[in-house]
């Protein structure tokens, strides 16, 4: 009996070690996959605050909560099962899907830039919509935000899955679930803080402390600049991530002329003393963004200008 108990305890300890190793493996895989998807995450965090603007302050956090719940449903009920099915039965489809998503990101960014240049920025609301806080308008905005989240979450899932392709299916499932949960909490936590920044500033501006009042006024005045900065960062992130995905896809199909050129630029820029890693990354990101801008501009032309010319004829 003592030896049997010792053997049982030894088996339990072995299982516990294996479980701990598995947890570590999932955590490490999720961490790497999250870093690969960082650009799309930045875009997600930059885009979402706009959906809560124009409503009464009391509705802002409930709207963000509804969008976050919708995002979790997107990830766990649609994207996670779909990603695992692709990984198990059609892994060859991952690169084309990634490239299609990358092209879409480039299109979205180029369309935003075109809208800014022409004075018809995407997502601008009509004056009568800005004052609406009705249930119908709220449902409309939440539904639109959840659809946008589905596209961005699909891209995050595909990027993460590509980094997990060599892992067992169970590890892929656990890592994707962890990535989805962590990213949702991080993105919508940051979004909630952003949309309430002006309210926090107003509250501080009413405090007795002069420093608190100054900080509060600073937050209120900074809010428009923060939103404008987020929009710029989101657009840049879409271009560099989308272009980078397309370049990586070309490499996967052994079309290496453009990937080799960008890699050469990165190596050349990386030779700067002390800050080589930073300049090398910036060169890669900038080159990828240029690729993204060119592809996005082509897609914008196809989607908008060619149909108009046909209609004119």
PDB file of C-alpha atoms in Angstrom:
ATOM      1  CA  UNK A   1       0.000   0.000   0.000  1.00  0.00           C
ATOM      2  CA  UNK A   2       2.726   2.542   0.819  1.00  0.00           C
ATOM      3  CA  UNK A   3       4.528   1.771  -2.458  1.00  0.00           C
ATOM      4  CA  UNK A   4       1.226   1.969  -4.350  1.00  0.00           C
ATOM      5  CA  UNK A   5       0.469   5.319  -2.749  1.00  0.00           C
ATOM      6  CA  UNK A   6       3.948   6.567  -3.612  1.00  0.00           C
ATOM      7  CA  UNK A   7       3.481   5.455  -7.219  1.00  0.00           C
ATOM      8  CA  UNK A   8       0.114   7.230  -7.353  1.00  0.00           C
ATOM      9  CA  UNK A   9       1.591  10.421  -5.917  1.00  0.00           C
ATOM     10  CA  UNK A  10       4.442  10.164  -8.417  1.00  0.00           C
ATOM     11  CA  UNK A  11       1.923   9.860 -11.271  1.00  0.00           C
ATOM     12  CA  UNK A  12      -0.020  12.855  -9.941  1.00  0.00           C
ATOM     13  CA  UNK A  13       3.192  14.887  -9.755  1.00  0.00           C
ATOM     14  CA  UNK A  14       4.090  13.911 -13.329  1.00  0.00           C
ATOM     15  CA  UNK A  15       0.635  14.903 -14.568  1.00  0.00           C
ATOM     16  CA  UNK A  16       0.892  18.198 -12.690  1.00  0.00           C
ATOM     17  CA  UNK A  17       4.273  18.909 -14.292  1.00  0.00           C
ATOM     18  CA  UNK A  18       2.875  18.118 -17.731  1.00  0.00           C
ATOM     19  CA  UNK A  19      -0.120  20.383 -17.070  1.00  0.00           C
ATOM     20  CA  UNK A  20       2.152  23.193 -15.890  1.00  0.00           C
ATOM     21  CA  UNK A  21       4.342  22.774 -18.987  1.00  0.00           C
ATOM     22  CA  UNK A  22       1.239  22.851 -21.157  1.00  0.00           C
ATOM     23  CA  UNK A  23       0.025  26.035 -19.460  1.00  0.00           C
ATOM     24  CA  UNK A  24       3.451  27.607 -19.961  1.00  0.00           C
ATOM     25  CA  UNK A  25       3.417  26.535 -23.607  1.00  0.00           C
ATOM     26  CA  UNK A  26      -0.041  28.022 -24.150  1.00  0.00           C
ATOM     27  CA  UNK A  27       0.929  31.254 -22.378  1.00  0.00           C
ATOM     28  CA  UNK A  28       4.133  31.617 -24.389  1.00  0.00           C
ATOM     29  CA  UNK A  29       2.339  30.864 -27.647  1.00  0.00           C
ATOM     30  CA  UNK A  30      -0.441  33.310 -26.803  1.00  0.00           C
ATOM     31  CA  UNK A  31       2.094  36.002 -25.941  1.00  0.00           C
ATOM     32  CA  UNK A  32       3.949  35.637 -29.244  1.00  0.00           C
ATOM     33  CA  UNK A  33       0.710  35.510 -31.229  1.00  0.00           C
ATOM     34  CA  UNK A  34      -0.572  38.649 -29.468  1.00  0.00           C
ATOM     35  CA  UNK A  35       2.619  40.524 -30.354  1.00  0.00           C
ATOM     36  CA  UNK A  36       2.257  39.534 -34.022  1.00  0.00           C
ATOM     37  CA  UNK A  37      -1.290  40.939 -34.027  1.00  0.00           C
ATOM     38  CA  UNK A  38      -0.334  44.150 -32.208  1.00  0.00           C
ATOM     39  CA  UNK A  39      -0.841  46.373 -35.249  1.00  0.00           C
ATOM     40  CA  UNK A  40      -4.441  45.267 -35.748  1.00  0.00           C
ATOM     41  CA  UNK A  41      -5.059  45.611 -32.005  1.00  0.00           C
ATOM     42  CA  UNK A  42      -3.898  49.238 -32.177  1.00  0.00           C
ATOM     43  CA  UNK A  43      -6.283  49.826 -35.056  1.00  0.00           C
ATOM     44  CA  UNK A  44      -9.145  48.173 -33.154  1.00  0.00           C
ATOM     45  CA  UNK A  45      -8.517  50.404 -30.138  1.00  0.00           C
ATOM     46  CA  UNK A  46      -8.265  53.478 -32.372  1.00  0.00           C
ATOM     47  CA  UNK A  47     -11.453  52.811 -34.339  1.00  0.00           C
ATOM     48  CA  UNK A  48     -13.865  51.799 -31.566  1.00  0.00           C
ATOM     49  CA  UNK A  49     -14.151  55.050 -29.515  1.00  0.00           C
ATOM     50  CA  UNK A  50     -15.887  56.731 -32.461  1.00  0.00           C
ATOM     51  CA  UNK A  51     -18.878  54.417 -32.081  1.00  0.00           C
ATOM     52  CA  UNK A  52     -19.623  55.730 -28.572  1.00  0.00           C
ATOM     53  CA  UNK A  53     -19.298  59.395 -29.474  1.00  0.00           C
ATOM     54  CA  UNK A  54     -22.414  61.551 -29.904  1.00  0.00           C
ATOM     55  CA  UNK A  55     -24.392  59.785 -27.171  1.00  0.00           C
ATOM     56  CA  UNK A  56     -25.169  60.966 -23.664  1.00  0.00           C
ATOM     57  CA  UNK A  57     -22.316  60.308 -21.204  1.00  0.00           C
ATOM     58  CA  UNK A  58     -24.519  57.873 -19.272  1.00  0.00           C
ATOM     59  CA  UNK A  59     -24.756  55.623 -22.367  1.00  0.00           C
ATOM     60  CA  UNK A  60     -21.063  55.584 -23.324  1.00  0.00           C
ATOM     61  CA  UNK A  61     -19.899  52.766 -21.033  1.00  0.00           C
ATOM     62  CA  UNK A  62     -23.022  50.599 -21.642  1.00  0.00           C
ATOM     63  CA  UNK A  63     -22.378  50.941 -25.390  1.00  0.00           C
ATOM     64  CA  UNK A  64     -18.733  49.907 -24.968  1.00  0.00           C
ATOM     65  CA  UNK A  65     -19.871  46.960 -22.840  1.00  0.00           C
ATOM     66  CA  UNK A  66     -22.310  45.816 -25.539  1.00  0.00           C
ATOM     67  CA  UNK A  67     -19.594  46.050 -28.188  1.00  0.00           C
ATOM     68  CA  UNK A  68     -17.156  44.122 -25.964  1.00  0.00           C
ATOM     69  CA  UNK A  69     -19.722  41.347 -25.421  1.00  0.00           C
ATOM     70  CA  UNK A  70     -20.333  41.241 -29.173  1.00  0.00           C
ATOM     71  CA  UNK A  71     -16.566  41.038 -29.715  1.00  0.00           C
ATOM     72  CA  UNK A  72     -16.293  38.037 -27.379  1.00  0.00           C
ATOM     73  CA  UNK A  73     -19.149  36.326 -29.236  1.00  0.00           C
ATOM     74  CA  UNK A  74     -17.380  37.014 -32.531  1.00  0.00           C
ATOM     75  CA  UNK A  75     -14.164  35.486 -31.254  1.00  0.00           C
ATOM     76  CA  UNK A  76     -15.479  32.469 -29.347  1.00  0.00           C
ATOM     77  CA  UNK A  77     -18.595  31.489 -31.314  1.00  0.00           C
ATOM     78  CA  UNK A  78     -17.497  32.270 -34.877  1.00  0.00           C
ATOM     79  CA  UNK A  79     -13.780  32.843 -35.296  1.00  0.00           C
ATOM     80  CA  UNK A  80     -12.279  30.304 -32.895  1.00  0.00           C
ATOM     81  CA  UNK A  81     -14.228  27.305 -34.288  1.00  0.00           C
ATOM     82  CA  UNK A  82     -13.594  28.538 -37.840  1.00  0.00           C
ATOM     83  CA  UNK A  83      -9.860  28.925 -37.209  1.00  0.00           C
ATOM     84  CA  UNK A  84      -9.577  25.432 -35.740  1.00  0.00           C
ATOM     85  CA  UNK A  85     -11.479  23.931 -38.689  1.00  0.00           C
ATOM     86  CA  UNK A  86      -9.117  25.677 -41.108  1.00  0.00           C
ATOM     87  CA  UNK A  87      -6.090  24.504 -39.131  1.00  0.00           C
ATOM     88  CA  UNK A  88      -7.344  20.903 -39.070  1.00  0.00           C
ATOM     89  CA  UNK A  89      -8.723  20.521 -42.598  1.00  0.00           C
ATOM     90  CA  UNK A  90      -7.507  23.362 -44.825  1.00  0.00           C
ATOM     91  CA  UNK A  91      -4.226  24.840 -43.549  1.00  0.00           C
ATOM     92  CA  UNK A  92      -3.396  25.832 -47.134  1.00  0.00           C
ATOM     93  CA  UNK A  93      -6.209  28.408 -46.954  1.00  0.00           C
ATOM     94  CA  UNK A  94      -4.577  30.399 -44.162  1.00  0.00           C
ATOM     95  CA  UNK A  95      -2.165  32.418 -46.315  1.00  0.00           C
ATOM     96  CA  UNK A  96      -4.816  33.449 -48.898  1.00  0.00           C
ATOM     97  CA  UNK A  97      -7.187  34.422 -46.091  1.00  0.00           C
ATOM     98  CA  UNK A  98      -4.463  36.448 -44.403  1.00  0.00           C
ATOM     99  CA  UNK A  99      -3.640  38.210 -47.659  1.00  0.00           C
ATOM    100  CA  UNK A 100      -7.314  38.947 -48.335  1.00  0.00           C
ATOM    101  CA  UNK A 101      -7.606  40.429 -44.830  1.00  0.00           C
ATOM    102  CA  UNK A 102      -4.388  42.393 -45.351  1.00  0.00           C
ATOM    103  CA  UNK A 103      -5.737  43.820 -48.607  1.00  0.00           C
ATOM    104  CA  UNK A 104      -8.930  44.813 -46.792  1.00  0.00           C
ATOM    105  CA  UNK A 105      -6.939  46.641 -44.103  1.00  0.00           C
ATOM    106  CA  UNK A 106      -5.016  48.484 -46.833  1.00  0.00           C
ATOM    107  CA  UNK A 107      -8.295  49.404 -48.533  1.00  0.00           C
ATOM    108  CA  UNK A 108      -9.791  50.728 -45.275  1.00  0.00           C
ATOM    109  CA  UNK A 109      -6.724  52.871 -44.582  1.00  0.00           C
ATOM    110  CA  UNK A 110      -6.515  54.208 -48.149  1.00  0.00           C
ATOM    111  CA  UNK A 111     -10.228  55.014 -48.135  1.00  0.00           C
ATOM    112  CA  UNK A 112      -9.826  56.956 -44.887  1.00  0.00           C
ATOM    113  CA  UNK A 113      -6.942  58.914 -46.379  1.00  0.00           C
ATOM    114  CA  UNK A 114      -8.939  59.610 -49.548  1.00  0.00           C
ATOM    115  CA  UNK A 115     -11.901  60.734 -47.464  1.00  0.00           C
ATOM    116  CA  UNK A 116      -9.700  63.131 -45.500  1.00  0.00           C
ATOM    117  CA  UNK A 117      -8.200  64.548 -48.692  1.00  0.00           C
ATOM    118  CA  UNK A 118     -11.578  65.071 -50.354  1.00  0.00           C
ATOM    119  CA  UNK A 119     -13.361  66.286 -47.226  1.00  0.00           C
ATOM    120  CA  UNK A 120     -15.626  63.241 -47.022  1.00  0.00           C
ATOM    121  CA  UNK A 121     -14.047  61.355 -44.141  1.00  0.00           C
ATOM    122  CA  UNK A 122     -15.352  57.851 -43.689  1.00  0.00           C
ATOM    123  CA  UNK A 123     -17.672  57.502 -40.754  1.00  0.00           C
ATOM    124  CA  UNK A 124     -18.701  61.167 -40.544  1.00  0.00           C
ATOM    125  CA  UNK A 125     -22.160  61.547 -39.058  1.00  0.00           C
ATOM    126  CA  UNK A 126     -24.879  63.804 -40.325  1.00  0.00           C
ATOM    127  CA  UNK A 127     -25.680  66.732 -37.996  1.00  0.00           C
ATOM    128  CA  UNK A 128     -29.008  65.217 -36.964  1.00  0.00           C
ATOM    129  CA  UNK A 129     -27.308  61.933 -36.050  1.00  0.00           C
ATOM    130  CA  UNK A 130     -24.842  63.605 -33.702  1.00  0.00           C
ATOM    131  CA  UNK A 131     -27.574  64.509 -31.216  1.00  0.00           C
ATOM    132  CA  UNK A 132     -29.329  61.146 -31.320  1.00  0.00           C
ATOM    133  CA  UNK A 133     -29.223  58.889 -28.292  1.00  0.00           C
ATOM    134  CA  UNK A 134     -32.282  56.809 -29.135  1.00  0.00           C
ATOM    135  CA  UNK A 135     -32.427  53.037 -28.787  1.00  0.00           C
ATOM    136  CA  UNK A 136     -32.564  52.689 -32.571  1.00  0.00           C
ATOM    137  CA  UNK A 137     -29.447  54.780 -33.153  1.00  0.00           C
ATOM    138  CA  UNK A 138     -27.644  52.984 -30.337  1.00  0.00           C
ATOM    139  CA  UNK A 139     -28.510  49.578 -31.810  1.00  0.00           C
ATOM    140  CA  UNK A 140     -27.359  50.772 -35.221  1.00  0.00           C
ATOM    141  CA  UNK A 141     -23.987  51.971 -33.916  1.00  0.00           C
ATOM    142  CA  UNK A 142     -23.412  48.893 -31.749  1.00  0.00           C
ATOM    143  CA  UNK A 143     -24.256  46.617 -34.676  1.00  0.00           C
ATOM    144  CA  UNK A 144     -21.874  48.534 -36.952  1.00  0.00           C
ATOM    145  CA  UNK A 145     -19.112  48.388 -34.327  1.00  0.00           C
ATOM    146  CA  UNK A 146     -19.561  44.631 -33.853  1.00  0.00           C
ATOM    147  CA  UNK A 147     -19.365  44.061 -37.621  1.00  0.00           C
ATOM    148  CA  UNK A 148     -16.164  46.100 -37.779  1.00  0.00           C
ATOM    149  CA  UNK A 149     -14.831  44.169 -34.805  1.00  0.00           C
ATOM    150  CA  UNK A 150     -15.593  40.897 -36.597  1.00  0.00           C
ATOM    151  CA  UNK A 151     -13.347  41.908 -39.491  1.00  0.00           C
ATOM    152  CA  UNK A 152     -10.512  43.108 -37.254  1.00  0.00           C
ATOM    153  CA  UNK A 153     -10.874  40.125 -34.908  1.00  0.00           C
ATOM    154  CA  UNK A 154     -10.769  37.770 -37.901  1.00  0.00           C
ATOM    155  CA  UNK A 155      -7.477  39.346 -38.925  1.00  0.00           C
ATOM    156  CA  UNK A 156      -6.120  39.051 -35.371  1.00  0.00           C
ATOM    157  CA  UNK A 157      -7.212  35.404 -35.233  1.00  0.00           C
ATOM    158  CA  UNK A 158      -5.641  34.621 -38.613  1.00  0.00           C
ATOM    159  CA  UNK A 159      -2.346  36.286 -37.643  1.00  0.00           C
ATOM    160  CA  UNK A 160      -2.302  34.428 -34.337  1.00  0.00           C
ATOM    161  CA  UNK A 161      -3.202  31.121 -36.012  1.00  0.00           C
ATOM    162  CA  UNK A 162      -0.360  31.508 -38.507  1.00  0.00           C
ATOM    163  CA  UNK A 163       2.055  31.775 -35.583  1.00  0.00           C
ATOM    164  CA  UNK A 164       0.527  28.668 -33.958  1.00  0.00           C
ATOM    165  CA  UNK A 165       0.359  26.469 -37.065  1.00  0.00           C
ATOM    166  CA  UNK A 166       3.014  24.025 -35.826  1.00  0.00           C
ATOM    167  CA  UNK A 167       1.382  23.513 -32.416  1.00  0.00           C
ATOM    168  CA  UNK A 168      -1.035  20.717 -31.444  1.00  0.00           C
ATOM    169  CA  UNK A 169      -4.701  21.510 -32.034  1.00  0.00           C
ATOM    170  CA  UNK A 170      -5.453  21.673 -28.296  1.00  0.00           C
ATOM    171  CA  UNK A 171      -2.643  24.198 -27.771  1.00  0.00           C
ATOM    172  CA  UNK A 172      -3.902  26.238 -30.721  1.00  0.00           C
ATOM    173  CA  UNK A 173      -7.417  26.297 -29.271  1.00  0.00           C
ATOM    174  CA  UNK A 174      -6.252  27.301 -25.779  1.00  0.00           C
ATOM    175  CA  UNK A 175      -3.810  29.931 -27.080  1.00  0.00           C
ATOM    176  CA  UNK A 176      -6.368  31.462 -29.460  1.00  0.00           C
ATOM    177  CA  UNK A 177      -8.937  31.600 -26.656  1.00  0.00           C
ATOM    178  CA  UNK A 178      -6.400  33.287 -24.365  1.00  0.00           C
ATOM    179  CA  UNK A 179      -5.358  35.749 -27.100  1.00  0.00           C
ATOM    180  CA  UNK A 180      -9.011  36.596 -27.791  1.00  0.00           C
ATOM    181  CA  UNK A 181      -9.811  37.160 -24.131  1.00  0.00           C
ATOM    182  CA  UNK A 182      -6.705  39.217 -23.348  1.00  0.00           C
ATOM    183  CA  UNK A 183      -7.027  41.391 -26.439  1.00  0.00           C
ATOM    184  CA  UNK A 184     -10.730  42.038 -25.822  1.00  0.00           C
ATOM    185  CA  UNK A 185     -10.101  43.078 -22.218  1.00  0.00           C
ATOM    186  CA  UNK A 186      -7.128  45.263 -23.204  1.00  0.00           C
ATOM    187  CA  UNK A 187      -8.817  46.936 -26.174  1.00  0.00           C
ATOM    188  CA  UNK A 188     -12.170  47.673 -24.578  1.00  0.00           C
ATOM    189  CA  UNK A 189     -10.635  48.623 -21.255  1.00  0.00           C
ATOM    190  CA  UNK A 190      -8.517  51.199 -23.113  1.00  0.00           C
ATOM    191  CA  UNK A 191     -11.541  52.319 -25.152  1.00  0.00           C
ATOM    192  CA  UNK A 192     -13.626  52.813 -22.000  1.00  0.00           C
ATOM    193  CA  UNK A 193     -10.851  54.945 -20.515  1.00  0.00           C
ATOM    194  CA  UNK A 194     -10.571  57.008 -23.698  1.00  0.00           C
ATOM    195  CA  UNK A 195     -14.285  57.770 -24.026  1.00  0.00           C
ATOM    196  CA  UNK A 196     -14.515  58.779 -20.362  1.00  0.00           C
ATOM    197  CA  UNK A 197     -11.359  60.881 -20.384  1.00  0.00           C
ATOM    198  CA  UNK A 198     -13.290  64.142 -20.777  1.00  0.00           C
ATOM    199  CA  UNK A 199     -15.649  63.206 -17.928  1.00  0.00           C
ATOM    200  CA  UNK A 200     -12.673  62.395 -15.720  1.00  0.00           C
ATOM    201  CA  UNK A 201     -11.179  65.755 -16.690  1.00  0.00           C
ATOM    202  CA  UNK A 202     -14.380  67.635 -15.827  1.00  0.00           C
ATOM    203  CA  UNK A 203     -14.520  65.877 -12.454  1.00  0.00           C
ATOM    204  CA  UNK A 204     -10.913  66.817 -11.678  1.00  0.00           C
ATOM    205  CA  UNK A 205     -11.500  70.399 -12.830  1.00  0.00           C
ATOM    206  CA  UNK A 206     -14.057  70.789 -10.041  1.00  0.00           C
ATOM    207  CA  UNK A 207     -11.633  69.699  -7.286  1.00  0.00           C
ATOM    208  CA  UNK A 208     -10.156  72.145  -4.775  1.00  0.00           C
ATOM    209  CA  UNK A 209      -6.566  71.301  -5.579  1.00  0.00           C
ATOM    210  CA  UNK A 210      -5.033  73.622  -8.166  1.00  0.00           C
ATOM    211  CA  UNK A 211      -2.944  70.776  -9.600  1.00  0.00           C
ATOM    212  CA  UNK A 212      -6.042  68.567  -9.944  1.00  0.00           C
ATOM    213  CA  UNK A 213      -7.940  71.367 -11.692  1.00  0.00           C
ATOM    214  CA  UNK A 214      -5.041  71.963 -14.061  1.00  0.00           C
ATOM    215  CA  UNK A 215      -4.828  68.240 -14.834  1.00  0.00           C
ATOM    216  CA  UNK A 216      -8.570  68.091 -15.414  1.00  0.00           C
ATOM    217  CA  UNK A 217      -8.540  71.037 -17.808  1.00  0.00           C
ATOM    218  CA  UNK A 218      -5.573  69.472 -19.575  1.00  0.00           C
ATOM    219  CA  UNK A 219      -7.467  66.204 -20.069  1.00  0.00           C
ATOM    220  CA  UNK A 220     -10.517  67.994 -21.462  1.00  0.00           C
ATOM    221  CA  UNK A 221      -8.440  70.052 -23.887  1.00  0.00           C
ATOM    222  CA  UNK A 222      -6.320  67.029 -24.861  1.00  0.00           C
ATOM    223  CA  UNK A 223      -9.295  64.845 -25.783  1.00  0.00           C
ATOM    224  CA  UNK A 224      -9.697  66.108 -29.391  1.00  0.00           C
ATOM    225  CA  UNK A 225      -5.966  65.711 -29.976  1.00  0.00           C
ATOM    226  CA  UNK A 226      -6.011  62.207 -28.485  1.00  0.00           C
ATOM    227  CA  UNK A 227      -8.856  61.158 -30.787  1.00  0.00           C
ATOM    228  CA  UNK A 228      -7.130  62.701 -33.812  1.00  0.00           C
ATOM    229  CA  UNK A 229      -3.874  61.001 -32.859  1.00  0.00           C
ATOM    230  CA  UNK A 230      -5.609  57.659 -32.439  1.00  0.00           C
ATOM    231  CA  UNK A 231      -7.161  58.015 -35.879  1.00  0.00           C
ATOM    232  CA  UNK A 232      -3.727  58.677 -37.408  1.00  0.00           C
ATOM    233  CA  UNK A 233      -2.139  55.787 -35.513  1.00  0.00           C
ATOM    234  CA  UNK A 234      -4.966  53.472 -36.518  1.00  0.00           C
ATOM    235  CA  UNK A 235      -4.607  54.369 -40.196  1.00  0.00           C
ATOM    236  CA  UNK A 236      -0.820  53.950 -40.088  1.00  0.00           C
ATOM    237  CA  UNK A 237      -1.219  50.611 -38.295  1.00  0.00           C
ATOM    238  CA  UNK A 238      -3.622  49.348 -40.952  1.00  0.00           C
ATOM    239  CA  UNK A 239      -1.174  50.261 -43.719  1.00  0.00           C
ATOM    240  CA  UNK A 240       1.885  48.751 -42.083  1.00  0.00           C
ATOM    241  CA  UNK A 241       0.117  45.602 -40.880  1.00  0.00           C
ATOM    242  CA  UNK A 242      -1.829  45.087 -44.102  1.00  0.00           C
ATOM    243  CA  UNK A 243       1.223  45.713 -46.267  1.00  0.00           C
ATOM    244  CA  UNK A 244       3.355  43.475 -44.051  1.00  0.00           C
ATOM    245  CA  UNK A 245       0.845  40.638 -44.346  1.00  0.00           C
ATOM    246  CA  UNK A 246       0.857  40.955 -48.145  1.00  0.00           C
ATOM    247  CA  UNK A 247       4.667  40.970 -48.268  1.00  0.00           C
ATOM    248  CA  UNK A 248       4.802  37.905 -46.019  1.00  0.00           C
ATOM    249  CA  UNK A 249       2.242  36.184 -48.242  1.00  0.00           C
ATOM    250  CA  UNK A 250       4.382  36.856 -51.315  1.00  0.00           C
ATOM    251  CA  UNK A 251       7.314  35.260 -49.506  1.00  0.00           C
ATOM    252  CA  UNK A 252       5.195  32.210 -48.665  1.00  0.00           C
ATOM    253  CA  UNK A 253       4.455  31.793 -52.392  1.00  0.00           C
ATOM    254  CA  UNK A 254       8.181  32.221 -53.230  1.00  0.00           C
ATOM    255  CA  UNK A 255       7.630  35.582 -54.941  1.00  0.00           C
ATOM    256  CA  UNK A 256      10.627  37.056 -53.188  1.00  0.00           C
ATOM    257  CA  UNK A 257      11.584  40.143 -55.210  1.00  0.00           C
ATOM    258  CA  UNK A 258       9.644  42.617 -53.046  1.00  0.00           C
ATOM    259  CA  UNK A 259      10.223  40.800 -49.702  1.00  0.00           C
ATOM    260  CA  UNK A 260      13.967  40.655 -50.476  1.00  0.00           C
ATOM    261  CA  UNK A 261      14.041  44.373 -51.293  1.00  0.00           C
ATOM    262  CA  UNK A 262      12.316  45.246 -48.009  1.00  0.00           C
ATOM    263  CA  UNK A 263      14.602  42.907 -46.072  1.00  0.00           C
ATOM    264  CA  UNK A 264      17.616  44.596 -47.678  1.00  0.00           C
ATOM    265  CA  UNK A 265      16.326  48.027 -46.665  1.00  0.00           C
ATOM    266  CA  UNK A 266      15.780  46.762 -43.138  1.00  0.00           C
ATOM    267  CA  UNK A 267      19.324  45.380 -42.902  1.00  0.00           C
ATOM    268  CA  UNK A 268      20.784  48.620 -44.255  1.00  0.00           C
ATOM    269  CA  UNK A 269      18.776  50.735 -41.799  1.00  0.00           C
ATOM    270  CA  UNK A 270      19.644  48.345 -38.993  1.00  0.00           C
ATOM    271  CA  UNK A 271      23.323  49.189 -39.337  1.00  0.00           C
ATOM    272  CA  UNK A 272      22.940  52.464 -37.448  1.00  0.00           C
ATOM    273  CA  UNK A 273      24.988  52.256 -34.209  1.00  0.00           C
ATOM    274  CA  UNK A 274      23.078  51.907 -30.936  1.00  0.00           C
ATOM    275  CA  UNK A 275      19.614  52.348 -32.476  1.00  0.00           C
ATOM    276  CA  UNK A 276      19.970  49.770 -35.251  1.00  0.00           C
ATOM    277  CA  UNK A 277      17.067  47.560 -34.118  1.00  0.00           C
ATOM    278  CA  UNK A 278      14.751  50.580 -33.992  1.00  0.00           C
ATOM    279  CA  UNK A 279      15.763  51.995 -37.375  1.00  0.00           C
ATOM    280  CA  UNK A 280      15.618  48.504 -38.912  1.00  0.00           C
ATOM    281  CA  UNK A 281      12.061  48.010 -37.658  1.00  0.00           C
ATOM    282  CA  UNK A 282      11.047  51.494 -38.789  1.00  0.00           C
ATOM    283  CA  UNK A 283      12.400  50.796 -42.270  1.00  0.00           C
ATOM    284  CA  UNK A 284      10.428  47.544 -42.483  1.00  0.00           C
ATOM    285  CA  UNK A 285       7.271  49.209 -41.174  1.00  0.00           C
ATOM    286  CA  UNK A 286       7.621  52.174 -43.544  1.00  0.00           C
ATOM    287  CA  UNK A 287       8.251  49.957 -46.567  1.00  0.00           C
ATOM    288  CA  UNK A 288       5.303  47.744 -45.625  1.00  0.00           C
ATOM    289  CA  UNK A 289       3.130  50.853 -45.233  1.00  0.00           C
ATOM    290  CA  UNK A 290       4.113  52.015 -48.735  1.00  0.00           C
ATOM    291  CA  UNK A 291       3.128  48.605 -50.113  1.00  0.00           C
ATOM    292  CA  UNK A 292      -0.133  48.848 -48.173  1.00  0.00           C
ATOM    293  CA  UNK A 293      -0.838  52.336 -49.500  1.00  0.00           C
ATOM    294  CA  UNK A 294      -0.255  51.268 -53.117  1.00  0.00           C
ATOM    295  CA  UNK A 295      -2.456  48.182 -52.777  1.00  0.00           C
ATOM    296  CA  UNK A 296      -5.113  50.111 -50.858  1.00  0.00           C
ATOM    297  CA  UNK A 297      -5.185  52.881 -53.470  1.00  0.00           C
ATOM    298  CA  UNK A 298      -5.647  50.292 -56.228  1.00  0.00           C
ATOM    299  CA  UNK A 299      -8.534  48.672 -54.359  1.00  0.00           C
ATOM    300  CA  UNK A 300     -10.136  52.079 -53.685  1.00  0.00           C
ATOM    301  CA  UNK A 301      -9.889  52.859 -57.402  1.00  0.00           C
ATOM    302  CA  UNK A 302     -11.462  49.531 -58.319  1.00  0.00           C
ATOM    303  CA  UNK A 303     -14.243  49.857 -55.733  1.00  0.00           C
ATOM    304  CA  UNK A 304     -15.147  53.495 -56.344  1.00  0.00           C
ATOM    305  CA  UNK A 305     -13.926  54.938 -59.623  1.00  0.00           C
ATOM    306  CA  UNK A 306     -14.310  52.094 -62.092  1.00  0.00           C
ATOM    307  CA  UNK A 307     -18.014  51.480 -61.212  1.00  0.00           C
ATOM    308  CA  UNK A 308     -18.684  55.234 -61.630  1.00  0.00           C
ATOM    309  CA  UNK A 309     -17.090  55.270 -65.098  1.00  0.00           C
ATOM    310  CA  UNK A 310     -19.195  52.314 -66.151  1.00  0.00           C
ATOM    311  CA  UNK A 311     -22.322  54.006 -64.822  1.00  0.00           C
ATOM    312  CA  UNK A 312     -21.484  57.156 -66.779  1.00  0.00           C
ATOM    313  CA  UNK A 313     -21.304  55.163 -70.005  1.00  0.00           C
TER     314      UNK A 313
END
